[in-house]
């Protein structure tokens, strides 16, 4: 004997505000970005290269570390900017930054031997960037407002 009704009312689908969608997408992007880098430490030879002062083709230096921090900070700051910027600036900023990060993301796979690992990370990150571009591009516009105050009709007597 079942105490559950045989049919359920559909769940109420609340629309997700664009700002929340953008902030969530940038947050997911940052998690992927960080975890690909962290999991890369398990790739044979990577830790030894770092201990020898090299990352990919670059010498470890203050300039390299500052550049890497700046590269990661921008998407991190986009989480906040997606919530606090005014709508027009928000839309433009999200479009520009997401488009700029497409080649940055693709570059992360250049010269890597673990194609499947980096390929999956890049595809997921590019999917999130596409969601960001689509969300910003299709940001709903408000309808032009009409005067809500009724126009008085002159009475003729």
Coordinates of C-alpha atoms in Angstrom, one line a residue:
X1 CA 0.0 0.0 0.0
X2 CA 1.5 3.3 -1.1
X3 CA 1.0 6.5 0.8
X4 CA 2.4 8.6 -2.1
X5 CA 0.0 10.1 -4.6
X6 CA 0.4 8.6 -8.1
X7 CA 0.9 12.0 -9.7
X8 CA 2.8 15.0 -8.4
X9 CA 2.4 18.6 -9.2
X10 CA 5.2 19.9 -11.3
X11 CA 8.0 21.8 -9.5
X12 CA 7.8 25.5 -9.8
X13 CA 10.6 26.6 -12.2
X14 CA 11.7 30.0 -11.0
X15 CA 13.8 31.9 -13.6
X16 CA 17.4 32.3 -12.5
X17 CA 18.5 36.0 -12.6
X18 CA 21.2 36.7 -15.2
X19 CA 23.5 38.0 -12.5
X20 CA 23.3 34.8 -10.5
X21 CA 23.7 32.7 -13.7
X22 CA 26.9 34.6 -14.6
X23 CA 28.3 34.5 -11.1
X24 CA 27.6 30.7 -10.9
X25 CA 29.3 30.1 -14.3
X26 CA 32.4 32.1 -13.3
X27 CA 32.6 30.2 -10.0
X28 CA 32.4 26.9 -11.9
X29 CA 35.0 28.1 -14.3
X30 CA 37.3 29.0 -11.5
X31 CA 36.9 25.6 -9.8
X32 CA 37.8 23.9 -13.1
X33 CA 40.7 26.3 -13.8
X34 CA 42.1 25.6 -10.3
X35 CA 41.5 21.8 -10.3
X36 CA 43.1 21.3 -13.7
X37 CA 46.2 23.1 -12.4
X38 CA 46.1 21.2 -9.1
X39 CA 45.6 17.8 -10.7
X40 CA 48.4 18.6 -13.2
X41 CA 50.8 18.1 -10.3
X42 CA 50.1 14.4 -10.6
X43 CA 51.4 14.4 -14.2
X44 CA 54.8 12.7 -14.2
X45 CA 57.7 15.2 -14.2
X46 CA 55.7 18.3 -13.4
X47 CA 56.7 18.6 -9.7
X48 CA 60.4 18.0 -10.6
X49 CA 60.2 20.7 -13.3
X50 CA 58.7 23.1 -10.8
X51 CA 61.5 22.3 -8.3
X52 CA 63.9 22.9 -11.1
X53 CA 62.4 26.4 -11.6
X54 CA 60.3 25.8 -14.8
X55 CA 56.6 25.7 -15.5
X56 CA 55.8 24.6 -19.1
X57 CA 58.3 26.7 -21.1
X58 CA 58.6 29.5 -18.6
X59 CA 61.2 30.1 -15.9
X60 CA 59.7 30.5 -12.5
X61 CA 60.1 34.1 -11.4
X62 CA 58.3 36.9 -9.7
X63 CA 57.1 38.1 -13.2
X64 CA 55.8 34.6 -14.0
X65 CA 54.0 34.2 -10.7
X66 CA 52.5 37.7 -10.9
X67 CA 51.3 37.1 -14.4
X68 CA 49.8 33.7 -13.4
X69 CA 48.0 35.4 -10.4
X70 CA 46.6 38.1 -12.7
X71 CA 45.4 35.5 -15.2
X72 CA 43.5 33.6 -12.4
X73 CA 42.4 36.8 -10.6
X74 CA 40.3 38.1 -13.5
X75 CA 37.8 35.2 -13.7
X76 CA 37.8 35.2 -9.8
X77 CA 36.9 38.9 -9.8
X78 CA 34.2 38.3 -12.4
X79 CA 32.2 36.3 -9.8
X80 CA 31.8 39.5 -7.8
X81 CA 31.6 41.8 -10.8
X82 CA 28.7 39.8 -12.2
X83 CA 26.7 40.6 -9.1
X84 CA 27.7 44.2 -8.4
X85 CA 28.2 46.0 -11.7
X86 CA 25.2 47.9 -13.3
X87 CA 23.5 45.8 -16.0
X88 CA 24.9 47.6 -19.0
X89 CA 28.5 47.5 -17.7
X90 CA 28.0 44.0 -16.5
X91 CA 26.9 42.7 -19.9
X92 CA 29.8 44.3 -21.7
X93 CA 32.4 43.2 -19.2
X94 CA 31.1 39.6 -19.2
X95 CA 31.1 39.5 -23.0
X96 CA 34.6 41.0 -23.3
X97 CA 36.3 38.9 -20.6
X98 CA 34.7 35.6 -21.6
X99 CA 35.7 36.2 -25.3
X100 CA 39.3 37.1 -24.2
X101 CA 39.5 33.9 -22.1
X102 CA 38.6 31.6 -25.0
X103 CA 42.1 31.7 -26.5
X104 CA 43.6 31.8 -23.0
X105 CA 41.8 28.6 -22.2
X106 CA 42.7 27.0 -25.5
X107 CA 46.4 27.9 -25.0
X108 CA 46.4 25.8 -21.8
X109 CA 46.4 22.6 -23.9
X110 CA 49.3 23.6 -26.2
X111 CA 52.2 21.2 -25.9
X112 CA 50.7 19.0 -23.2
X113 CA 51.2 15.3 -23.5
X114 CA 48.0 14.4 -21.5
X115 CA 45.6 15.3 -24.3
X116 CA 42.5 13.6 -22.7
X117 CA 43.0 15.3 -19.4
X118 CA 43.6 18.7 -20.8
X119 CA 41.1 18.2 -23.5
X120 CA 38.3 17.5 -21.0
X121 CA 39.3 20.5 -18.9
X122 CA 39.4 22.8 -21.9
X123 CA 36.0 21.6 -23.3
X124 CA 34.3 22.1 -19.9
X125 CA 35.9 25.6 -19.5
X126 CA 34.9 26.6 -23.1
X127 CA 31.4 25.3 -22.4
X128 CA 31.1 27.6 -19.4
X129 CA 32.6 30.5 -21.3
X130 CA 29.9 29.9 -24.0
X131 CA 27.2 29.9 -21.3
X132 CA 28.6 33.2 -20.0
X133 CA 28.6 34.8 -23.5
X134 CA 25.1 33.5 -24.2
X135 CA 23.8 34.7 -20.9
X136 CA 25.3 38.2 -21.3
X137 CA 24.4 38.5 -24.9
X138 CA 20.7 37.5 -24.3
X139 CA 20.4 39.7 -21.2
X140 CA 16.7 40.6 -21.1
X141 CA 15.8 44.2 -21.7
X142 CA 13.0 46.0 -19.9
X143 CA 10.1 47.2 -22.0
X144 CA 9.9 50.9 -22.5
X145 CA 7.8 52.4 -19.7
X146 CA 4.6 54.3 -20.5
X147 CA 3.2 56.9 -18.3
X148 CA 1.4 55.1 -15.4
X149 CA -0.3 58.3 -14.4
X150 CA -3.7 58.6 -16.1
X151 CA -4.1 61.7 -18.2
X152 CA -7.0 63.7 -16.9
X153 CA -9.9 64.1 -19.2
X154 CA -11.3 67.6 -19.2
X155 CA -15.0 67.7 -18.4
X156 CA -17.3 69.8 -20.5
X157 CA -20.3 71.0 -18.8

